[in-house]
Amino acid sequence: GAGVSQSPSNKVTEKGKDVELRCDPISGHTALYWYRQSLGQGLEFLIYFQGNSAPDKSGLPSDRFSAERTGGSVSTLTIQRTQQEDSAVYLCASSRRGGLETQYFGPGTRLLVL
Amino acid sequence: AQSVTQLDSHVSVSEGTPVLLRCNYSSSYSPSLFWYVQHPNKGLQLLLKYTSAATLVKGINGFEAEFKKSETSFHLTKPSAHMSDAAEYFCVVSHPISGGYNKLIFGAGTRLAVHP
C-alpha cells in the first residue's frame, strides 16, 4: 500500500504562531514515531506512539510541543508559540509493531519560522 | 548509552569506483545497526540492517555492510558507484525505550558525491 504521508510538505509561519503537522502512517502499523532534522542537531527522536498512547514524552524539546494520535492511525504534532529554533524538517515514521521492526519514514514537513 | 560516529562528513568518488562510508558505534550491549539513505528532497530509505544474525549484511542497490565487533565498526560499501548513489547516508543504532520499543539514534550523516 501507500507509504507514510505527511502534510503540509512545507510550512512557513511567523514567530509566536501555532502550527500543526500531520502524519498518516502505513495502514496497519501500530507504532508511530516523530523525529526532527535540523542543521544544528542532526536527526533526533521526539516521541513515539504505541497505538494511541505516548508512554514517554521526554524527547520533546519543550512544553510547547505536544502530539496526539487518534484511532491508531493519524498523528498530529503541534508546536505552540513557535520560535525560530523550531525551524527544521519534522519526520514521521511508522512500523508494524515495536521492537526492531523497520521504521518507514515519510517525506517530512519542512517548517520555517520567521 | 548508544551512539554512532560517522567518520567522514563528505565522500567523493568517481562513477564505477568503490564506495566506503565509515561508521563506528558505541554500545553497552549487542547493538542493532542500520544504514539509511536520504536523496535530495526525499524521505529516508532503509538500505540495510544488522540484528545479530550474519555479520555481513546485504542491502538494496548493491550496498553491503559488515559488523565488526572487535573494531566496533559497521562500514557501508559498494563495489561500483553509480551517479544515482549521490545522496546523504546515515548510520543508525537502535536504542530501547519503553514497552519493547526502540528509537533510532542517527549519526551526523555522510554526503556522497559521485563524479562522472
PDB file of C-alpha atoms in Angstrom:
ATOM      1  CA  GLY A   1       0.000   0.000   0.000  1.00  0.00           C
ATOM      2  CA  ALA A   2       0.935   3.642   0.222  1.00  0.00           C
ATOM      3  CA  GLY A   3       3.839   4.773   2.328  1.00  0.00           C
ATOM      4  CA  VAL A   4       3.892   7.219   5.198  1.00  0.00           C
ATOM      5  CA  SER A   5       2.500  10.569   4.185  1.00  0.00           C
ATOM      6  CA  GLN A   6       2.927  13.926   5.881  1.00  0.00           C
ATOM      7  CA  SER A   7       1.275  17.262   5.435  1.00  0.00           C
ATOM      8  CA  PRO A   8       1.935  20.002   4.752  1.00  0.00           C
ATOM      9  CA  SER A   9       5.177  19.396   2.889  1.00  0.00           C
ATOM     10  CA  ASN A  10       6.276  22.939   3.648  1.00  0.00           C
ATOM     11  CA  LYS A  11       5.091  25.414   6.250  1.00  0.00           C
ATOM     12  CA  VAL A  12       6.188  28.991   6.768  1.00  0.00           C
ATOM     13  CA  THR A  13       4.918  30.694   9.885  1.00  0.00           C
ATOM     14  CA  GLU A  14       5.598  33.722  11.985  1.00  0.00           C
ATOM     15  CA  LYS A  15       7.232  33.523  15.355  1.00  0.00           C
ATOM     16  CA  GLY A  16       4.625  33.089  18.070  1.00  0.00           C
ATOM     17  CA  LYS A  17       2.051  31.319  15.918  1.00  0.00           C
ATOM     18  CA  ASP A  18       0.907  27.729  16.492  1.00  0.00           C
ATOM     19  CA  VAL A  19       1.395  25.041  13.855  1.00  0.00           C
ATOM     20  CA  GLU A  20       0.030  21.535  13.351  1.00  0.00           C
ATOM     21  CA  LEU A  21       1.898  18.880  11.446  1.00  0.00           C
ATOM     22  CA  ARG A  22       0.116  15.744  10.315  1.00  0.00           C
ATOM     23  CA  CYS A  23       1.315  12.205   9.757  1.00  0.00           C
ATOM     24  CA  ASP A  24      -0.567   9.352   8.100  1.00  0.00           C
ATOM     25  CA  PRO A  25       1.248   6.087   8.842  1.00  0.00           C
ATOM     26  CA  ILE A  26       1.214   2.971   6.742  1.00  0.00           C
ATOM     27  CA  SER A  27      -2.108   1.212   7.228  1.00  0.00           C
ATOM     28  CA  GLY A  28      -1.945  -1.384   9.977  1.00  0.00           C
ATOM     29  CA  HIS A  29       1.230  -0.045  11.564  1.00  0.00           C
ATOM     30  CA  THR A  30       0.742   0.199  15.304  1.00  0.00           C
ATOM     31  CA  ALA A  31       3.941   2.087  16.065  1.00  0.00           C
ATOM     32  CA  LEU A  32       4.448   5.702  15.038  1.00  0.00           C
ATOM     33  CA  TYR A  33       7.487   7.903  15.649  1.00  0.00           C
ATOM     34  CA  TRP A  34       8.309  11.581  15.267  1.00  0.00           C
ATOM     35  CA  TYR A  35      11.840  12.812  14.585  1.00  0.00           C
ATOM     36  CA  ARG A  36      13.279  16.224  13.847  1.00  0.00           C
ATOM     37  CA  GLN A  37      16.097  17.004  11.419  1.00  0.00           C
ATOM     38  CA  SER A  38      17.788  20.346  11.931  1.00  0.00           C
ATOM     39  CA  LEU A  39      21.124  21.847  10.926  1.00  0.00           C
ATOM     40  CA  GLY A  40      22.392  22.200  14.428  1.00  0.00           C
ATOM     41  CA  GLN A  41      21.116  18.980  15.999  1.00  0.00           C
ATOM     42  CA  GLY A  42      21.039  16.485  13.153  1.00  0.00           C
ATOM     43  CA  LEU A  43      18.294  13.873  13.333  1.00  0.00           C
ATOM     44  CA  GLU A  44      16.782  13.492  16.789  1.00  0.00           C
ATOM     45  CA  PHE A  45      13.968  11.417  18.201  1.00  0.00           C
ATOM     46  CA  LEU A  46      10.995  13.295  19.633  1.00  0.00           C
ATOM     47  CA  ILE A  47       8.210  10.902  20.629  1.00  0.00           C
ATOM     48  CA  TYR A  48       6.617   7.575  19.792  1.00  0.00           C
ATOM     49  CA  PHE A  49       3.146   6.055  19.962  1.00  0.00           C
ATOM     50  CA  GLN A  50       2.056   2.548  20.860  1.00  0.00           C
ATOM     51  CA  GLY A  51      -1.373   2.644  19.324  1.00  0.00           C
ATOM     52  CA  ASN A  52      -2.832   5.904  20.620  1.00  0.00           C
ATOM     53  CA  SER A  53      -0.633   6.050  23.690  1.00  0.00           C
ATOM     54  CA  ALA A  54       2.617   8.015  24.034  1.00  0.00           C
ATOM     55  CA  PRO A  55       4.317   6.476  27.082  1.00  0.00           C
ATOM     56  CA  ASP A  56       7.353   8.741  27.066  1.00  0.00           C
ATOM     57  CA  LYS A  57       7.273  12.414  26.166  1.00  0.00           C
ATOM     58  CA  SER A  58      10.758  13.232  27.427  1.00  0.00           C
ATOM     59  CA  GLY A  59      12.177  13.613  23.913  1.00  0.00           C
ATOM     60  CA  LEU A  60      10.001  16.612  23.150  1.00  0.00           C
ATOM     61  CA  PRO A  61      12.230  19.723  23.191  1.00  0.00           C
ATOM     62  CA  SER A  62       9.911  21.886  25.293  1.00  0.00           C
ATOM     63  CA  ASP A  63       6.402  22.033  26.699  1.00  0.00           C
ATOM     64  CA  ARG A  64       5.378  23.979  23.608  1.00  0.00           C
ATOM     65  CA  PHE A  65       5.467  20.671  21.742  1.00  0.00           C
ATOM     66  CA  SER A  66       2.669  18.144  22.002  1.00  0.00           C
ATOM     67  CA  ALA A  67       1.499  15.191  19.954  1.00  0.00           C
ATOM     68  CA  GLU A  68      -1.529  13.004  19.751  1.00  0.00           C
ATOM     69  CA  ARG A  69      -2.707  10.035  17.782  1.00  0.00           C
ATOM     70  CA  THR A  70      -6.285   9.030  17.197  1.00  0.00           C
ATOM     71  CA  GLY A  71      -7.856   5.793  16.017  1.00  0.00           C
ATOM     72  CA  GLY A  72      -4.455   4.140  15.976  1.00  0.00           C
ATOM     73  CA  SER A  73      -3.764   5.966  12.750  1.00  0.00           C
ATOM     74  CA  VAL A  74      -3.244   9.670  12.082  1.00  0.00           C
ATOM     75  CA  SER A  75      -0.945  11.623  14.361  1.00  0.00           C
ATOM     76  CA  THR A  76      -0.629  15.361  14.844  1.00  0.00           C
ATOM     77  CA  LEU A  77       2.423  17.164  16.188  1.00  0.00           C
ATOM     78  CA  THR A  78       1.541  20.608  17.492  1.00  0.00           C
ATOM     79  CA  ILE A  79       4.012  23.359  18.213  1.00  0.00           C
ATOM     80  CA  GLN A  80       2.629  26.291  20.167  1.00  0.00           C
ATOM     81  CA  ARG A  81       4.123  29.790  20.134  1.00  0.00           C
ATOM     82  CA  THR A  82       6.712  28.819  17.544  1.00  0.00           C
ATOM     83  CA  GLN A  83      10.264  30.076  17.861  1.00  0.00           C
ATOM     84  CA  GLN A  84      12.922  30.426  15.185  1.00  0.00           C
ATOM     85  CA  GLU A  85      14.848  27.497  16.649  1.00  0.00           C
ATOM     86  CA  ASP A  86      11.859  25.284  15.834  1.00  0.00           C
ATOM     87  CA  SER A  87      12.720  25.603  12.139  1.00  0.00           C
ATOM     88  CA  ALA A  88      13.564  22.105  10.963  1.00  0.00           C
ATOM     89  CA  VAL A  89      12.278  19.171   8.967  1.00  0.00           C
ATOM     90  CA  TYR A  90       9.862  17.099  11.022  1.00  0.00           C
ATOM     91  CA  LEU A  91       9.863  13.444  10.042  1.00  0.00           C
ATOM     92  CA  CYS A  92       7.309  10.806  10.869  1.00  0.00           C
ATOM     93  CA  ALA A  93       7.947   7.067  10.724  1.00  0.00           C
ATOM     94  CA  SER A  94       5.829   4.005  11.334  1.00  0.00           C
ATOM     95  CA  SER A  95       6.475   0.325  11.894  1.00  0.00           C
ATOM     96  CA  ARG A  96       4.246  -2.725  12.119  1.00  0.00           C
ATOM     97  CA  ARG A  97       4.997  -3.141  15.782  1.00  0.00           C
ATOM     98  CA  GLY A  98       7.682  -2.052  18.171  1.00  0.00           C
ATOM     99  CA  GLY A  99      10.930  -3.887  18.696  1.00  0.00           C
ATOM    100  CA  LEU A 100      13.308  -3.939  15.763  1.00  0.00           C
ATOM    101  CA  GLU A 101      10.684  -3.725  13.052  1.00  0.00           C
ATOM    102  CA  THR A 102      11.822  -1.486  10.234  1.00  0.00           C
ATOM    103  CA  GLN A 103      10.768   2.120  10.619  1.00  0.00           C
ATOM    104  CA  TYR A 104       9.454   3.556   7.348  1.00  0.00           C
ATOM    105  CA  PHE A 105       9.812   7.304   7.024  1.00  0.00           C
ATOM    106  CA  GLY A 106       7.596   9.883   5.418  1.00  0.00           C
ATOM    107  CA  PRO A 107       8.956  12.727   3.262  1.00  0.00           C
ATOM    108  CA  GLY A 108       8.820  15.201   6.139  1.00  0.00           C
ATOM    109  CA  THR A 109       7.373  18.628   6.772  1.00  0.00           C
ATOM    110  CA  ARG A 110       9.821  21.479   6.320  1.00  0.00           C
ATOM    111  CA  LEU A 111       8.968  24.151   8.894  1.00  0.00           C
ATOM    112  CA  LEU A 112      10.358  27.656   8.666  1.00  0.00           C
ATOM    113  CA  VAL A 113       9.656  30.094  11.472  1.00  0.00           C
ATOM    114  CA  LEU A 114      10.295  33.708  10.522  1.00  0.00           C
TER     115      LEU A 114
ATOM    116  CA  ALA B   1      24.379   4.860  26.000  1.00  0.00           C
ATOM    117  CA  GLN B   2      24.200   4.066  22.332  1.00  0.00           C
ATOM    118  CA  SER B   3      25.843   6.306  19.768  1.00  0.00           C
ATOM    119  CA  VAL B   4      27.266   6.219  16.277  1.00  0.00           C
ATOM    120  CA  THR B   5      30.055   8.249  14.724  1.00  0.00           C
ATOM    121  CA  GLN B   6      30.331   8.706  11.004  1.00  0.00           C
ATOM    122  CA  LEU B   7      33.942   9.373  10.312  1.00  0.00           C
ATOM    123  CA  ASP B   8      33.538  11.384   7.114  1.00  0.00           C
ATOM    124  CA  SER B   9      31.091  14.211   6.551  1.00  0.00           C
ATOM    125  CA  HIS B  10      31.752  14.182   2.788  1.00  0.00           C
ATOM    126  CA  VAL B  11      32.990  11.463   0.448  1.00  0.00           C
ATOM    127  CA  SER B  12      33.597  11.967  -3.250  1.00  0.00           C
ATOM    128  CA  VAL B  13      34.141   9.111  -5.699  1.00  0.00           C
ATOM    129  CA  SER B  14      34.183   8.616  -9.429  1.00  0.00           C
ATOM    130  CA  GLU B  15      31.468   6.620 -11.117  1.00  0.00           C
ATOM    131  CA  GLY B  16      32.433   2.955 -11.283  1.00  0.00           C
ATOM    132  CA  THR B  17      34.849   3.091  -8.336  1.00  0.00           C
ATOM    133  CA  PRO B  18      34.236   1.544  -4.908  1.00  0.00           C
ATOM    134  CA  VAL B  19      32.377   3.329  -2.155  1.00  0.00           C
ATOM    135  CA  LEU B  20      33.342   3.164   1.522  1.00  0.00           C
ATOM    136  CA  LEU B  21      31.365   5.071   4.144  1.00  0.00           C
ATOM    137  CA  ARG B  22      32.715   4.597   7.643  1.00  0.00           C
ATOM    138  CA  CYS B  23      30.775   4.228  10.852  1.00  0.00           C
ATOM    139  CA  ASN B  24      31.804   3.367  14.391  1.00  0.00           C
ATOM    140  CA  TYR B  25      29.344   2.620  17.128  1.00  0.00           C
ATOM    141  CA  SER B  26      29.306   2.688  20.881  1.00  0.00           C
ATOM    142  CA  SER B  27      27.013   0.362  22.758  1.00  0.00           C
ATOM    143  CA  SER B  28      26.847  -1.238  26.149  1.00  0.00           C
ATOM    144  CA  TYR B  29      25.357  -4.392  24.649  1.00  0.00           C
ATOM    145  CA  SER B  30      24.956  -6.062  21.270  1.00  0.00           C
ATOM    146  CA  PRO B  31      23.517  -3.363  19.060  1.00  0.00           C
ATOM    147  CA  SER B  32      21.151  -3.339  16.141  1.00  0.00           C
ATOM    148  CA  LEU B  33      22.558  -1.181  13.377  1.00  0.00           C
ATOM    149  CA  PHE B  34      21.139   0.284  10.211  1.00  0.00           C
ATOM    150  CA  TRP B  35      22.118   2.358   7.228  1.00  0.00           C
ATOM    151  CA  TYR B  36      19.554   4.771   5.821  1.00  0.00           C
ATOM    152  CA  VAL B  37      19.874   6.882   2.683  1.00  0.00           C
ATOM    153  CA  GLN B  38      18.285  10.257   2.011  1.00  0.00           C
ATOM    154  CA  HIS B  39      18.133  11.531  -1.544  1.00  0.00           C
ATOM    155  CA  PRO B  40      17.559  15.256  -2.053  1.00  0.00           C
ATOM    156  CA  ASN B  41      14.006  16.243  -1.151  1.00  0.00           C
ATOM    157  CA  LYS B  42      13.074  12.643  -0.478  1.00  0.00           C
ATOM    158  CA  GLY B  43      12.374  10.655   2.654  1.00  0.00           C
ATOM    159  CA  LEU B  44      14.769   8.377   4.462  1.00  0.00           C
ATOM    160  CA  GLN B  45      15.003   4.893   2.981  1.00  0.00           C
ATOM    161  CA  LEU B  46      16.393   1.841   4.728  1.00  0.00           C
ATOM    162  CA  LEU B  47      19.408   0.377   2.910  1.00  0.00           C
ATOM    163  CA  LEU B  48      20.138  -2.497   5.265  1.00  0.00           C
ATOM    164  CA  LYS B  49      20.026  -3.604   8.887  1.00  0.00           C
ATOM    165  CA  TYR B  50      22.040  -5.791  11.221  1.00  0.00           C
ATOM    166  CA  THR B  51      20.240  -7.507  14.068  1.00  0.00           C
ATOM    167  CA  SER B  52      22.779 -10.066  15.366  1.00  0.00           C
ATOM    168  CA  ALA B  53      22.406 -12.627  12.580  1.00  0.00           C
ATOM    169  CA  ALA B  54      25.033 -12.754   9.812  1.00  0.00           C
ATOM    170  CA  THR B  55      27.770 -10.156  10.273  1.00  0.00           C
ATOM    171  CA  LEU B  56      27.864  -9.359   6.553  1.00  0.00           C
ATOM    172  CA  VAL B  57      24.594  -7.729   5.634  1.00  0.00           C
ATOM    173  CA  LYS B  58      23.464  -7.197   2.075  1.00  0.00           C
ATOM    174  CA  GLY B  59      21.108  -4.362   1.285  1.00  0.00           C
ATOM    175  CA  ILE B  60      19.422  -2.761  -1.644  1.00  0.00           C
ATOM    176  CA  ASN B  61      21.137  -1.284  -4.701  1.00  0.00           C
ATOM    177  CA  GLY B  62      24.288  -3.360  -4.252  1.00  0.00           C
ATOM    178  CA  PHE B  63      25.249  -1.957  -0.855  1.00  0.00           C
ATOM    179  CA  GLU B  64      26.505  -4.103   1.971  1.00  0.00           C
ATOM    180  CA  ALA B  65      27.909  -3.588   5.447  1.00  0.00           C
ATOM    181  CA  GLU B  66      29.972  -5.715   7.784  1.00  0.00           C
ATOM    182  CA  PHE B  67      29.505  -5.733  11.530  1.00  0.00           C
ATOM    183  CA  LYS B  68      32.901  -5.984  13.244  1.00  0.00           C
ATOM    184  CA  LYS B  69      32.552  -6.239  16.985  1.00  0.00           C
ATOM    185  CA  SER B  70      36.299  -6.116  17.642  1.00  0.00           C
ATOM    186  CA  GLU B  71      36.531  -2.801  15.810  1.00  0.00           C
ATOM    187  CA  THR B  72      33.074  -1.514  16.826  1.00  0.00           C
ATOM    188  CA  SER B  73      32.527  -0.687  13.174  1.00  0.00           C
ATOM    189  CA  PHE B  74      29.723  -1.018  10.655  1.00  0.00           C
ATOM    190  CA  HIS B  75      31.130   0.397   7.433  1.00  0.00           C
ATOM    191  CA  LEU B  76      28.995   0.619   4.301  1.00  0.00           C
ATOM    192  CA  THR B  77      30.477  -0.457   0.971  1.00  0.00           C
ATOM    193  CA  LYS B  78      29.546  -0.814  -2.656  1.00  0.00           C
ATOM    194  CA  PRO B  79      31.872  -2.210  -5.327  1.00  0.00           C
ATOM    195  CA  SER B  80      30.969   0.260  -8.048  1.00  0.00           C
ATOM    196  CA  ALA B  81      29.347   3.654  -7.588  1.00  0.00           C
ATOM    197  CA  HIS B  82      26.551   4.902  -9.798  1.00  0.00           C
ATOM    198  CA  MET B  83      25.577   8.510 -10.321  1.00  0.00           C
ATOM    199  CA  SER B  84      22.246   7.713  -8.678  1.00  0.00           C
ATOM    200  CA  ASP B  85      24.041   6.834  -5.425  1.00  0.00           C
ATOM    201  CA  ALA B  86      24.721  10.512  -4.745  1.00  0.00           C
ATOM    202  CA  ALA B  87      22.839  11.205  -1.509  1.00  0.00           C
ATOM    203  CA  GLU B  88      23.270  11.538   2.235  1.00  0.00           C
ATOM    204  CA  TYR B  89      23.843   8.342   4.175  1.00  0.00           C
ATOM    205  CA  PHE B  90      23.102   7.846   7.849  1.00  0.00           C
ATOM    206  CA  CYS B  91      24.485   5.189  10.135  1.00  0.00           C
ATOM    207  CA  VAL B  92      21.927   4.415  12.821  1.00  0.00           C
ATOM    208  CA  VAL B  93      21.806   2.433  16.045  1.00  0.00           C
ATOM    209  CA  SER B  94      18.627   1.420  17.803  1.00  0.00           C
ATOM    210  CA  HIS B  95      18.144   2.239  21.464  1.00  0.00           C
ATOM    211  CA  PRO B  96      15.478   0.570  23.585  1.00  0.00           C
ATOM    212  CA  ILE B  97      12.865   2.814  25.139  1.00  0.00           C
ATOM    213  CA  SER B  98       9.792   1.577  26.915  1.00  0.00           C
ATOM    214  CA  GLY B  99       7.373  -1.212  26.127  1.00  0.00           C
ATOM    215  CA  GLY B 100       9.815  -3.122  23.935  1.00  0.00           C
ATOM    216  CA  TYR B 101      10.051  -0.220  21.512  1.00  0.00           C
ATOM    217  CA  ASN B 102      13.219   1.248  20.056  1.00  0.00           C
ATOM    218  CA  LYS B 103      14.153   4.717  18.981  1.00  0.00           C
ATOM    219  CA  LEU B 104      16.719   5.311  16.279  1.00  0.00           C
ATOM    220  CA  ILE B 105      19.864   7.267  17.049  1.00  0.00           C
ATOM    221  CA  PHE B 106      21.356   8.761  13.909  1.00  0.00           C
ATOM    222  CA  GLY B 107      24.899   9.633  13.039  1.00  0.00           C
ATOM    223  CA  ALA B 108      25.651  13.062  11.613  1.00  0.00           C
ATOM    224  CA  GLY B 109      25.499  11.757   8.050  1.00  0.00           C
ATOM    225  CA  THR B 110      27.928  11.383   5.174  1.00  0.00           C
ATOM    226  CA  ARG B 111      27.236  13.176   1.948  1.00  0.00           C
ATOM    227  CA  LEU B 112      28.316  11.045  -1.010  1.00  0.00           C
ATOM    228  CA  ALA B 113      29.127  12.775  -4.275  1.00  0.00           C
ATOM    229  CA  VAL B 114      29.642  10.710  -7.435  1.00  0.00           C
ATOM    230  CA  HIS B 115      31.507  12.250 -10.351  1.00  0.00           C
ATOM    231  CA  PRO B 116      31.408  11.115 -13.972  1.00  0.00           C
TER     232      PRO B 116
END
